[in-house]
Amino acid sequence: MPNSSPNNASSFLGKEKTWETMGRPSSICLFLILGLFSGLSLASAFDGPPYDSSAYTECKPHAEKPLYNGGILEDQQPEYTWVIGAKGNPVYSPAFRLQNLAQDTFYCFSTWVKINDAGSVLIRATLVTETTIQNCTGTVVAERGCWSFLKGGFVLTAPSSSSILYLQASEGRDISMVLSSYSLQPFTEEQWRLNQQYKINKARKRAVAIHVSSKDGVELEGAEITVTQVAKDFPFGSAIAKTIIGNLRYQSWFKERFNAAVFENELKWYATEPKQGQINYTIPDQMLELLRANQIIVRGHNIFWEDPKYTPEWVLNLTDSMLQSAVNSRIKSLMEKYKEEFIHWDVSNEMLHFDFYEQRLGRNATLSFFETAHKSDPLATLFLNEFNVVETCDDVNSTVDTYISRLRELRLGGATMDGIGLEGHFTVPNLPLMRAILDKLATLGLPIWLTEVDISKTLTKETQGLYLEEVLREGFSHPSVKGIMMWTALHPYGCYQMCLTDNEFRNLPAGDVVDKLLKEWQTGTLEGHTDGQGSFSFHGFLGEYKVTARYGDKSVNSSFSLSQGDETRHFNIQI
């Protein structure tokens, strides 16, 4: 549910069509099959369309057709009315009057926007009900003379008989804009979950058929089959800190659950070189050794942090030429030391909010960081990493279009940048907005990772668990998300925002959620017999498997990999 704050909201109250994905018979059949797999009510397959993941990030000469044929806005035209702008001034804005919005319903909003003012303008959608204001339910950076696509959404914590959804320039400017192909599509909680499960089954699982025959090719009916998933393909893990060194209980707890890790602070420049020339990798070496021993992959976080507050003090006092030499030495030292050890490197951390190195070394400083890092370790995937991109659209520094623009700028400049890092420090998740932002980022064709997921400590531990499950399900179900890391490194004093356990490794509510999902998102062990054609089939999560086939007094052990693919994976065993 989105964050909403009480306000004197009552003072605010005053196309084309598409069949992009809805209504296709194949979609309905898939949803019926999904209902059989998931145990969800089949009725939900018929009372709402499949979620439409279409998104656009280029300004176009013509607006595309509306999603969901316009949804509940199909026969409605926007009206232009005076609303209170971002700076408290009256602004003449396009708006939609909405009647009888339901509680706990997922509303997906989209529209194409064209402005007539010069330059580009950040446009924000705001929802006002009788009792609450959601300042941002979607944004787009609109450009003059062409059509830009805004995609977002909201969930209400209470029903609303009369609401207004309006668009305005984020800085409160009174600008001229027109809308086209607008849409507002509601989904019930059950429909939303059904869409999630469909995406999980499609992106994270695959059909398998194991065929058992004799040495001369005769199909063996009734052969006993035992299949066990021994490794998961999807990287799911957490941050760790140096507190794991020597703590056998922590190590055991971690390796029983996770196949991926990231160091919380131990690789940051202030940790490895607190004084100029005094480089010490002892602690990260010990942490890496633990992970390597347990076959856990690890992300490199981070090479540079643009926030001066977390830049070594001695670095802040360097001249420009000395700083250039220092950053070159930092990359060389770090990357040569750990070449091919880390699957990723967060090359630039939080550059949408801070720009220390670009202020000092010029606009191309970040591009240079990527170039040098890639030369030092060509096998590592290089990331930008940023907060408040997927958590909210309220932060004008890190809207999805701002992030996309920066990513494109670096790639056009020649940066070998292959990953999009989304920190994911949530307070109250807005799932329709989160999914819409992931859809827009997915248009770049780069792997997306949720790199630092947690829920604010301002909430109760029970609420943290509830919201963590929402975020993890949303991330895992989006096909462009290729890994999830939680920011839950354990210290004697607790964790940054959210812990999974107490200091005795007893689960907190968030830990219960993680354990539940870990069990849900694995195939585990399956047992059965081959059919009349000598086959045993199942639908399994991607990863590594061991299989044992027994027939009479003979048995065979084997293994196979289950990677992503649309076709059934066929595996043959001879006894």
Coordinates of C-alpha atoms in Angstrom, one line a residue:
M1 CA 0.0 0.0 0.0
P2 CA 1.4 3.5 -0.9
N3 CA 2.4 6.1 1.6
S4 CA -0.4 8.6 2.2
S5 CA -0.6 11.4 4.6
P6 CA -3.7 13.1 6.1
N7 CA -4.3 16.6 4.8
N8 CA -7.0 19.0 4.2
A9 CA -7.6 17.2 0.9
S10 CA -11.2 18.3 0.4
S11 CA -10.0 21.7 -0.8
F12 CA -8.4 20.1 -3.8
L13 CA -11.6 18.5 -5.1
G14 CA -13.3 20.9 -7.0
K15 CA -8.5 8.7 -27.1
E16 CA -7.2 6.0 -28.5
K17 CA -7.7 2.3 -27.6
T18 CA -5.5 -0.9 -27.5
W19 CA -5.8 -4.6 -27.1
E20 CA -2.1 -5.0 -26.4
T21 CA -2.3 -8.1 -24.3
M22 CA -5.9 -8.3 -23.0
G23 CA -8.5 -10.6 -24.4
R24 CA -6.1 -13.1 -26.1
P25 CA -7.3 -16.6 -25.8
S26 CA -3.8 -17.9 -25.1
S27 CA -3.5 -15.6 -22.1
I28 CA -6.7 -16.9 -20.6
C29 CA -5.6 -20.5 -21.2
L30 CA -2.3 -19.8 -19.4
F31 CA -4.1 -18.2 -16.5
L32 CA -6.3 -21.3 -16.2
I33 CA -3.3 -23.5 -16.1
L34 CA -1.7 -21.2 -13.6
G35 CA -4.8 -21.5 -11.4
L36 CA -4.3 -25.3 -11.4
F37 CA -0.7 -25.0 -10.4
S38 CA -1.1 -22.3 -7.7
G39 CA -4.4 -23.2 -6.1
L40 CA -5.8 -19.8 -6.7
S41 CA -9.4 -19.3 -7.6
L42 CA -10.0 -19.8 -11.3
A43 CA -12.7 -17.1 -11.2
S44 CA -10.0 -14.4 -11.1
A45 CA -8.8 -15.5 -14.5
F46 CA -12.0 -14.0 -16.0
D47 CA -12.8 -10.9 -14.1
G48 CA -9.7 -8.8 -15.1
P49 CA -7.1 -8.6 -17.8
P50 CA -3.6 -9.9 -17.6
Y51 CA -1.2 -7.2 -16.4
D52 CA 0.2 -5.2 -19.4
S53 CA 4.0 -4.7 -18.9
S54 CA 4.3 -2.4 -21.9
A55 CA 6.4 0.7 -21.3
Y56 CA 8.1 3.4 -23.4
T57 CA 11.0 5.6 -22.7
E58 CA 11.4 7.5 -25.9
C59 CA 9.6 10.7 -26.8
K60 CA 7.4 9.8 -29.8
P61 CA 5.7 11.8 -32.5
H62 CA 2.4 10.0 -31.8
A63 CA 1.0 8.5 -28.7
E64 CA 0.6 4.7 -28.6
K65 CA -2.8 3.2 -27.8
P66 CA -4.0 3.2 -24.2
L67 CA -3.3 0.2 -22.0
Y68 CA -6.3 -2.0 -21.1
N69 CA -8.4 0.0 -23.7
G70 CA -8.4 2.8 -21.2
G71 CA -9.7 0.8 -18.2
I72 CA -12.1 2.8 -16.1
L73 CA -11.1 5.9 -18.0
E74 CA -12.2 4.5 -21.3
D75 CA -15.2 6.9 -21.7
Q76 CA -13.8 9.8 -19.6
Q77 CA -12.0 12.9 -20.8
P78 CA -9.6 14.9 -18.6
E79 CA -10.9 18.2 -17.4
Y80 CA -8.7 21.2 -16.8
T81 CA -9.0 22.6 -13.3
W82 CA -7.2 24.7 -10.7
V83 CA -5.2 22.7 -8.1
I84 CA -2.6 23.6 -5.5
G85 CA 0.8 23.3 -7.1
A86 CA 4.0 21.9 -5.6
K87 CA 4.9 25.3 -4.1
G88 CA 1.5 26.1 -2.8
N89 CA 0.5 28.2 -5.8
P90 CA -2.6 27.5 -8.0
V91 CA -1.9 25.6 -11.1
Y92 CA -4.2 24.9 -14.1
S93 CA -3.8 21.1 -14.6
P94 CA -5.5 18.3 -16.5
A95 CA -7.3 16.0 -14.0
F96 CA -9.6 13.0 -13.8
R97 CA -12.6 12.8 -11.4
L98 CA -12.7 9.3 -10.0
Q99 CA -15.7 7.8 -8.2
N100 CA -15.9 4.9 -5.8
L101 CA -12.3 3.8 -5.6
A102 CA -11.9 0.6 -3.6
Q103 CA -9.7 -0.1 -0.7
D104 CA -6.7 -2.6 -1.2
T105 CA -7.2 -2.5 -4.9
F106 CA -4.2 -2.1 -7.2
Y107 CA -4.7 0.8 -9.6
C108 CA -2.4 1.0 -12.6
F109 CA -2.3 4.4 -14.2
S110 CA -0.7 5.4 -17.5
T111 CA -1.0 8.3 -19.9
W112 CA 0.9 10.0 -22.7
V113 CA 1.9 13.6 -22.1
K114 CA 2.9 16.4 -24.5
I115 CA 4.0 19.8 -23.3
N116 CA 4.1 23.0 -25.4
D117 CA 6.6 24.8 -23.3
A118 CA 10.3 24.9 -24.2
G119 CA 12.8 22.3 -22.9
S120 CA 11.9 19.3 -20.8
V121 CA 9.7 19.3 -17.7
L122 CA 9.3 16.7 -14.9
I123 CA 5.5 15.9 -14.8
R124 CA 4.1 14.3 -11.7
A125 CA 0.7 12.6 -11.1
T126 CA -1.0 13.3 -7.8
L127 CA -4.0 11.6 -6.2
V128 CA -6.3 13.4 -3.8
T129 CA -9.1 11.6 -1.9
E130 CA -11.4 12.9 0.8
T131 CA -8.8 12.3 3.5
T132 CA -5.4 11.7 2.0
I133 CA -3.0 13.0 -0.6
Q134 CA -0.5 10.8 -2.5
N135 CA 1.9 13.4 -3.9
C136 CA 3.4 11.1 -6.5
T137 CA 1.8 8.2 -8.2
G138 CA 3.9 8.4 -11.3
T139 CA 6.3 10.7 -13.2
V140 CA 7.7 11.3 -16.6
V141 CA 10.2 13.8 -18.0
A142 CA 8.2 15.3 -20.9
E143 CA 9.8 17.1 -23.8
R144 CA 8.4 19.8 -26.0
G145 CA 6.5 18.8 -29.1
C146 CA 6.4 15.0 -28.7
W147 CA 4.7 12.4 -26.6
S148 CA 6.2 11.0 -23.4
F149 CA 4.8 7.9 -21.5
L150 CA 4.0 8.1 -17.8
K151 CA 3.4 4.9 -16.0
G152 CA 2.6 4.5 -12.3
G153 CA -0.2 3.6 -9.9
F154 CA -1.5 3.5 -6.4
V155 CA -3.3 1.5 -3.7
L156 CA -5.7 3.0 -1.2
T157 CA -5.8 2.2 2.5
A158 CA -9.4 3.3 2.7
P159 CA -12.2 3.5 0.1
S160 CA -12.9 6.8 -1.6
S161 CA -16.2 7.9 -3.0
S162 CA -14.8 10.9 -4.8
S163 CA -11.1 11.5 -5.8
I164 CA -9.1 13.5 -8.2
L165 CA -6.0 12.4 -10.1
Y166 CA -4.2 15.3 -11.7
L167 CA -0.9 16.1 -13.4
Q168 CA 1.4 19.0 -12.9
A169 CA 5.0 20.1 -13.3
S170 CA 6.9 18.9 -10.2
E171 CA 8.3 22.4 -9.4
G172 CA 4.9 23.9 -9.5
R173 CA 5.3 25.7 -12.9
D174 CA 2.1 26.5 -14.7
I175 CA 2.7 24.9 -18.1
S176 CA 0.6 23.9 -21.0
M177 CA 0.2 20.1 -21.5
V178 CA -2.2 17.7 -23.2
L179 CA -2.9 14.1 -22.5
S180 CA -3.7 11.2 -24.7
S181 CA -4.2 7.4 -24.4
Y182 CA -4.8 7.5 -20.7
S183 CA -5.7 4.5 -18.7
L184 CA -6.6 3.5 -15.1
Q185 CA -7.0 -0.3 -14.6
P186 CA -7.9 -1.8 -11.2
F187 CA -6.7 -5.2 -10.1
T188 CA -8.0 -7.0 -7.0
E189 CA -5.4 -8.5 -4.6
E190 CA -6.2 -11.9 -6.0
Q191 CA -5.7 -10.8 -9.5
W192 CA -2.4 -9.1 -8.7
R193 CA -1.2 -12.2 -7.0
L194 CA -2.3 -14.3 -10.0
N195 CA -0.3 -12.1 -12.3
Q196 CA 2.7 -12.4 -10.1
Q197 CA 2.5 -16.2 -10.0
Y198 CA 2.0 -16.4 -13.7
K199 CA 5.2 -14.3 -14.2
I200 CA 7.1 -16.5 -11.7
N201 CA 6.1 -19.7 -13.5
K202 CA 7.1 -18.2 -16.8
A203 CA 10.4 -16.6 -15.9
R204 CA 11.7 -18.7 -12.9
K205 CA 10.5 -22.2 -13.8
R206 CA 10.5 -24.6 -16.7
A207 CA 8.9 -27.9 -17.7
V208 CA 11.0 -31.0 -17.4
A209 CA 10.5 -34.5 -18.8
I210 CA 12.7 -37.3 -17.6
H211 CA 12.7 -40.3 -20.0
V212 CA 13.9 -43.7 -18.6
S213 CA 14.7 -46.6 -21.0
S214 CA 16.6 -49.8 -21.1
K215 CA 20.0 -50.0 -22.8
D216 CA 18.3 -51.2 -25.9
G217 CA 15.8 -48.3 -25.9
V218 CA 12.8 -49.9 -24.4
E219 CA 10.6 -47.4 -22.4
L220 CA 10.4 -48.4 -18.8
E221 CA 7.1 -47.9 -17.1
G222 CA 7.0 -47.8 -13.3
A223 CA 10.6 -46.8 -12.8
E224 CA 11.1 -45.0 -9.4
I225 CA 12.3 -41.4 -9.8
T226 CA 13.7 -39.1 -7.2
V227 CA 14.6 -35.6 -8.2
T228 CA 16.2 -33.0 -5.9
Q229 CA 17.1 -29.4 -6.6
V230 CA 20.6 -28.9 -5.2
A231 CA 21.3 -25.3 -6.4
K232 CA 19.1 -22.4 -7.4
D233 CA 19.7 -20.3 -10.5
F234 CA 18.2 -17.1 -9.1
P235 CA 20.7 -15.2 -6.8
F236 CA 19.0 -14.3 -3.5
G237 CA 21.1 -13.1 -0.6
S238 CA 22.0 -10.4 1.9
A239 CA 24.7 -8.1 2.9
I240 CA 27.2 -9.3 5.5
A241 CA 29.6 -7.5 7.7
K242 CA 32.9 -8.4 9.3
T243 CA 30.8 -9.6 12.3
I244 CA 30.5 -12.9 10.4
I245 CA 34.2 -13.6 10.8
G246 CA 34.7 -16.2 13.5
N247 CA 31.0 -16.4 14.2
L248 CA 30.2 -20.0 13.3
R249 CA 26.5 -19.6 14.1
Y250 CA 26.2 -16.6 11.7
Q251 CA 28.1 -18.5 9.0
S252 CA 25.9 -21.6 9.3
W253 CA 22.7 -19.6 9.4
F254 CA 23.8 -17.6 6.2
K255 CA 25.0 -20.5 4.1
E256 CA 21.9 -22.6 4.8
R257 CA 19.8 -19.9 3.2
F258 CA 21.6 -17.7 0.6
N259 CA 23.6 -18.2 -2.6
A260 CA 24.7 -14.6 -2.9
A261 CA 26.2 -11.9 -0.7
V262 CA 27.5 -8.4 -0.7
F263 CA 29.8 -6.7 1.8
E264 CA 28.1 -3.9 3.7
N265 CA 31.0 -1.5 4.2
E266 CA 34.2 -3.5 4.1
L267 CA 35.2 -2.7 0.5
K268 CA 34.4 0.9 0.6
W269 CA 37.3 3.3 0.1
Y270 CA 37.1 4.7 3.6
A271 CA 37.4 1.1 4.9
T272 CA 40.3 -0.2 2.7
E273 CA 42.4 3.0 2.7
P274 CA 41.5 5.2 5.7
K275 CA 44.9 7.0 5.3
Q276 CA 46.5 7.7 2.0
G277 CA 48.8 4.8 0.9
Q278 CA 47.8 2.6 3.9
I279 CA 45.7 0.0 2.0
N280 CA 44.5 -3.0 3.9
Y281 CA 42.3 -5.8 2.5
T282 CA 42.7 -8.2 5.4
I283 CA 39.0 -8.1 6.5
P284 CA 37.4 -8.4 3.0
D285 CA 39.9 -11.2 2.2
Q286 CA 38.6 -13.2 5.2
M287 CA 35.0 -12.5 4.3
L288 CA 35.6 -13.6 0.7
E289 CA 37.3 -16.8 1.8
L290 CA 34.2 -17.7 3.8
L291 CA 31.9 -17.1 0.8
R292 CA 34.2 -19.0 -1.5
A293 CA 34.3 -22.0 0.8
N294 CA 30.6 -22.2 0.6
Q295 CA 30.2 -21.5 -3.1
I296 CA 28.4 -18.2 -2.5
I297 CA 28.7 -15.5 -5.2
V298 CA 29.4 -12.0 -4.1
R299 CA 28.8 -8.5 -5.4
G300 CA 31.5 -5.8 -5.2
H301 CA 30.2 -2.8 -3.4
N302 CA 31.5 -0.2 -4.1
I303 CA 34.4 1.4 -6.0
F304 CA 33.3 5.0 -5.6
W305 CA 30.6 6.6 -3.5
E306 CA 29.7 10.1 -4.8
D307 CA 28.6 11.3 -1.3
P308 CA 31.5 13.3 0.2
K309 CA 30.3 12.3 3.6
Y310 CA 31.4 8.7 2.9
T311 CA 34.6 9.7 1.0
P312 CA 37.9 9.3 2.9
E313 CA 38.7 12.6 4.5
W314 CA 42.2 12.6 3.0
V315 CA 40.6 12.3 -0.5
L316 CA 38.5 15.5 0.0
N317 CA 41.7 17.6 0.6
L318 CA 43.5 16.5 -2.6
T319 CA 44.1 18.9 -5.5
D320 CA 42.4 18.0 -8.8
S321 CA 45.5 16.4 -10.3
M322 CA 46.2 14.5 -7.1
L323 CA 42.6 13.3 -6.9
Q324 CA 42.8 12.0 -10.5
S325 CA 45.9 10.0 -9.5
A326 CA 44.2 8.7 -6.4
V327 CA 41.1 7.5 -8.1
N328 CA 43.2 5.7 -10.8
S329 CA 45.2 4.0 -8.0
R330 CA 42.0 3.0 -6.2
I331 CA 40.5 1.3 -9.2
K332 CA 43.8 -0.4 -10.1
S333 CA 44.4 -1.6 -6.6
L334 CA 40.9 -2.9 -6.0
M335 CA 40.4 -4.5 -9.4
E336 CA 43.8 -6.2 -9.7
K337 CA 43.5 -7.5 -6.1
Y338 CA 40.1 -9.1 -6.7
K339 CA 40.1 -9.7 -10.5
E340 CA 37.4 -12.3 -11.4
E341 CA 36.4 -12.7 -7.7
F342 CA 33.3 -10.5 -7.7
I343 CA 30.4 -11.0 -10.1
H344 CA 29.5 -7.3 -10.1
W345 CA 31.0 -4.0 -9.2
D346 CA 29.0 -1.0 -8.2
V347 CA 31.2 1.4 -10.0
S348 CA 29.4 4.6 -9.0
N349 CA 27.1 4.7 -6.0
E350 CA 24.3 7.2 -5.7
M351 CA 25.4 9.6 -8.4
L352 CA 21.9 10.9 -9.0
H353 CA 22.0 12.5 -5.5
F354 CA 25.7 13.4 -5.2
D355 CA 28.4 14.3 -7.6
F356 CA 31.7 14.8 -5.7
Y357 CA 33.9 13.3 -8.4
E358 CA 32.2 14.9 -11.3
Q359 CA 32.4 18.3 -9.6
R360 CA 36.1 17.9 -9.2
L361 CA 37.1 15.9 -12.2
G362 CA 34.5 16.8 -14.8
R363 CA 31.4 15.3 -16.3
N364 CA 33.3 12.4 -17.9
A365 CA 34.8 11.2 -14.6
T366 CA 32.2 8.5 -14.2
L367 CA 32.7 7.4 -17.8
S368 CA 36.4 7.1 -17.1
F369 CA 35.7 5.0 -14.0
F370 CA 33.7 2.5 -16.0
E371 CA 36.3 2.3 -18.7
T372 CA 39.1 1.6 -16.3
A373 CA 37.1 -0.9 -14.3
H374 CA 36.2 -2.8 -17.4
K375 CA 39.8 -3.0 -18.5
S376 CA 40.8 -4.2 -15.1
D377 CA 38.2 -7.0 -14.9
P378 CA 36.4 -7.6 -18.2
L379 CA 34.3 -10.5 -16.6
A380 CA 32.6 -8.4 -14.0
T381 CA 29.2 -6.8 -14.6
L382 CA 29.4 -3.1 -13.9
F383 CA 26.6 -1.3 -12.2
L384 CA 25.3 2.1 -11.3
N385 CA 23.6 1.9 -7.9
E386 CA 20.9 4.3 -6.7
F387 CA 18.2 4.8 -4.1
N388 CA 14.7 6.2 -4.4
V389 CA 14.3 5.1 -8.0
V390 CA 12.0 2.1 -7.3
E391 CA 10.9 3.0 -3.7
T392 CA 9.1 6.2 -4.6
C393 CA 8.7 8.8 -7.3
D394 CA 8.7 11.7 -4.8
D395 CA 12.4 12.2 -5.1
V396 CA 13.0 14.6 -8.0
N397 CA 16.7 13.7 -8.1
S398 CA 16.1 10.0 -8.9
T399 CA 12.9 9.6 -11.0
V400 CA 13.0 6.6 -13.4
D401 CA 13.4 8.8 -16.4
T402 CA 16.3 10.7 -14.8
Y403 CA 18.0 7.4 -14.1
I404 CA 17.4 6.1 -17.6
S405 CA 18.8 9.3 -19.1
R406 CA 22.0 9.0 -17.1
L407 CA 22.3 5.3 -18.0
R408 CA 21.9 6.1 -21.7
E409 CA 24.3 9.0 -21.5
L410 CA 27.1 6.7 -20.1
R411 CA 26.4 4.0 -22.6
L412 CA 26.5 6.4 -25.5
G413 CA 29.8 7.7 -24.1
G414 CA 31.2 4.2 -24.5
A415 CA 30.9 2.9 -20.9
T416 CA 30.7 -0.8 -20.6
M417 CA 27.9 -0.8 -18.1
D418 CA 25.8 -3.9 -17.9
G419 CA 23.6 -3.6 -14.8
I420 CA 21.0 -1.4 -13.1
G421 CA 21.2 -1.3 -9.3
L422 CA 18.1 -0.4 -7.3
E423 CA 18.8 -0.1 -3.6
G424 CA 15.2 -0.6 -2.4
H425 CA 15.1 1.0 1.0
F426 CA 11.3 1.1 1.4
T427 CA 9.0 2.6 3.9
V428 CA 5.5 1.7 2.6
P429 CA 5.8 0.0 -0.8
N430 CA 3.5 1.1 -3.6
L431 CA 3.5 -2.0 -5.7
P432 CA 1.8 -0.7 -8.9
L433 CA 4.4 2.1 -9.0
M434 CA 7.2 -0.3 -8.3
R435 CA 6.1 -2.6 -11.1
A436 CA 5.7 0.4 -13.5
I437 CA 9.2 1.6 -12.8
L438 CA 10.6 -1.8 -13.4
D439 CA 8.7 -2.0 -16.7
K440 CA 10.3 1.3 -17.8
L441 CA 13.8 0.3 -16.7
A442 CA 13.4 -3.1 -18.5
T443 CA 13.1 -1.3 -21.8
L444 CA 16.9 -0.8 -21.6
G445 CA 17.5 -4.5 -21.9
L446 CA 19.9 -4.6 -19.0
P447 CA 19.8 -6.9 -16.0
I448 CA 18.1 -5.2 -13.0
W449 CA 19.1 -6.1 -9.4
L450 CA 17.5 -5.1 -6.2
T451 CA 20.7 -4.5 -4.3
E452 CA 19.9 -3.3 -0.8
V453 CA 16.3 -4.3 0.1
D454 CA 15.0 -3.4 3.5
I455 CA 12.0 -1.9 5.2
S456 CA 12.3 1.2 7.5
K457 CA 12.9 0.7 11.2
T458 CA 10.2 3.4 11.8
L459 CA 7.7 0.6 11.4
T460 CA 7.0 -2.3 13.7
K461 CA 8.8 -5.6 13.1
E462 CA 5.5 -7.2 12.1
T463 CA 4.9 -4.5 9.5
Q464 CA 8.5 -4.9 8.2
G465 CA 7.8 -8.5 7.6
L466 CA 4.5 -7.8 5.8
Y467 CA 6.0 -5.1 3.5
L468 CA 9.2 -7.2 2.9
E469 CA 7.1 -10.0 1.5
E470 CA 5.3 -7.6 -0.8
V471 CA 8.6 -6.2 -2.2
L472 CA 10.3 -9.6 -2.6
R473 CA 7.4 -11.1 -4.4
E474 CA 7.2 -8.1 -6.7
G475 CA 10.9 -8.2 -7.5
F476 CA 11.0 -12.0 -7.9
S477 CA 8.0 -12.0 -10.3
H478 CA 9.5 -9.3 -12.6
P479 CA 11.4 -11.1 -15.4
S480 CA 13.9 -8.3 -15.8
V481 CA 15.0 -8.6 -12.1
K482 CA 18.0 -11.0 -12.1
G483 CA 18.9 -11.0 -8.5
I484 CA 17.8 -9.7 -5.0
M485 CA 20.0 -8.7 -2.1
M486 CA 18.7 -7.6 1.3
W487 CA 20.5 -5.0 3.4
T488 CA 20.4 -7.0 6.6
A489 CA 24.0 -7.4 7.8
L490 CA 23.9 -8.3 11.5
H491 CA 25.7 -6.4 14.2
P492 CA 25.6 -6.6 18.0
Y493 CA 23.5 -3.4 17.9
G494 CA 21.2 -4.8 15.2
C495 CA 21.0 -3.9 11.5
Y496 CA 20.9 -0.8 9.3
Q497 CA 17.2 -0.7 9.2
M498 CA 15.8 -4.3 9.3
C499 CA 17.1 -7.5 10.8
L500 CA 16.1 -11.0 9.8
T501 CA 17.0 -12.5 13.2
D502 CA 18.0 -11.4 16.7
N503 CA 21.5 -11.9 18.0
E504 CA 20.7 -15.5 18.9
F505 CA 19.6 -16.2 15.3
R506 CA 15.9 -16.6 16.3
N507 CA 13.8 -15.4 13.4
L508 CA 12.1 -12.0 13.5
P509 CA 9.0 -11.6 11.3
A510 CA 11.1 -10.6 8.4
G511 CA 13.2 -13.7 8.8
D512 CA 10.0 -15.8 8.8
V513 CA 9.1 -14.3 5.5
V514 CA 12.5 -15.0 4.0
D515 CA 12.4 -18.6 5.1
K516 CA 8.8 -19.0 3.8
L517 CA 9.8 -17.6 0.4
L518 CA 13.0 -19.6 0.2
K519 CA 10.9 -22.8 0.6
E520 CA 8.3 -21.6 -1.8
W521 CA 10.8 -20.7 -4.5
Q522 CA 12.5 -24.0 -4.7
T523 CA 11.5 -27.4 -6.2
G524 CA 12.9 -29.4 -3.3
T525 CA 12.6 -33.2 -3.6
L526 CA 10.1 -34.9 -5.9
E527 CA 9.3 -38.6 -6.0
G528 CA 7.2 -40.6 -8.4
H529 CA 7.2 -43.2 -11.2
T530 CA 7.5 -43.1 -14.9
D531 CA 4.3 -43.4 -16.9
G532 CA 3.4 -45.7 -19.8
Q533 CA 5.8 -43.9 -22.1
G534 CA 8.7 -44.2 -19.6
S535 CA 8.4 -40.5 -18.7
F536 CA 8.3 -38.5 -15.4
S537 CA 7.5 -34.8 -15.8
F538 CA 7.3 -31.8 -13.5
H539 CA 7.6 -28.0 -13.5
G540 CA 10.7 -26.9 -11.6
F541 CA 12.6 -23.8 -10.6
L542 CA 15.7 -23.0 -12.6
G543 CA 18.9 -24.4 -11.2
E544 CA 20.9 -27.6 -10.7
Y545 CA 19.3 -31.0 -10.1
K546 CA 20.3 -34.6 -9.1
V547 CA 18.1 -37.4 -10.2
T548 CA 18.0 -41.1 -9.3
A549 CA 16.2 -43.7 -11.4
R550 CA 15.5 -47.2 -10.0
Y551 CA 14.0 -50.1 -11.9
G552 CA 14.1 -53.6 -10.4
D553 CA 17.4 -54.1 -8.8
K554 CA 19.2 -51.5 -10.9
S555 CA 19.6 -47.7 -10.2
V556 CA 21.3 -44.8 -12.0
N557 CA 22.3 -41.5 -10.5
S558 CA 22.7 -38.5 -12.7
S559 CA 22.4 -34.7 -12.8
F560 CA 21.2 -31.9 -15.1
S561 CA 20.9 -28.1 -15.3
L562 CA 17.6 -26.4 -15.8
S563 CA 18.1 -23.0 -17.5
Q564 CA 15.6 -20.6 -18.8
G565 CA 13.7 -21.6 -21.9
D566 CA 10.2 -21.8 -23.3
E567 CA 10.5 -25.4 -24.5
T568 CA 10.3 -28.5 -22.2
R569 CA 13.7 -29.7 -21.0
H570 CA 14.1 -33.3 -22.0
F571 CA 16.5 -35.5 -20.0
N572 CA 17.3 -39.2 -20.8
I573 CA 18.4 -41.9 -18.5
Q574 CA 19.3 -45.5 -19.4
I575 CA 19.2 -48.3 -16.9

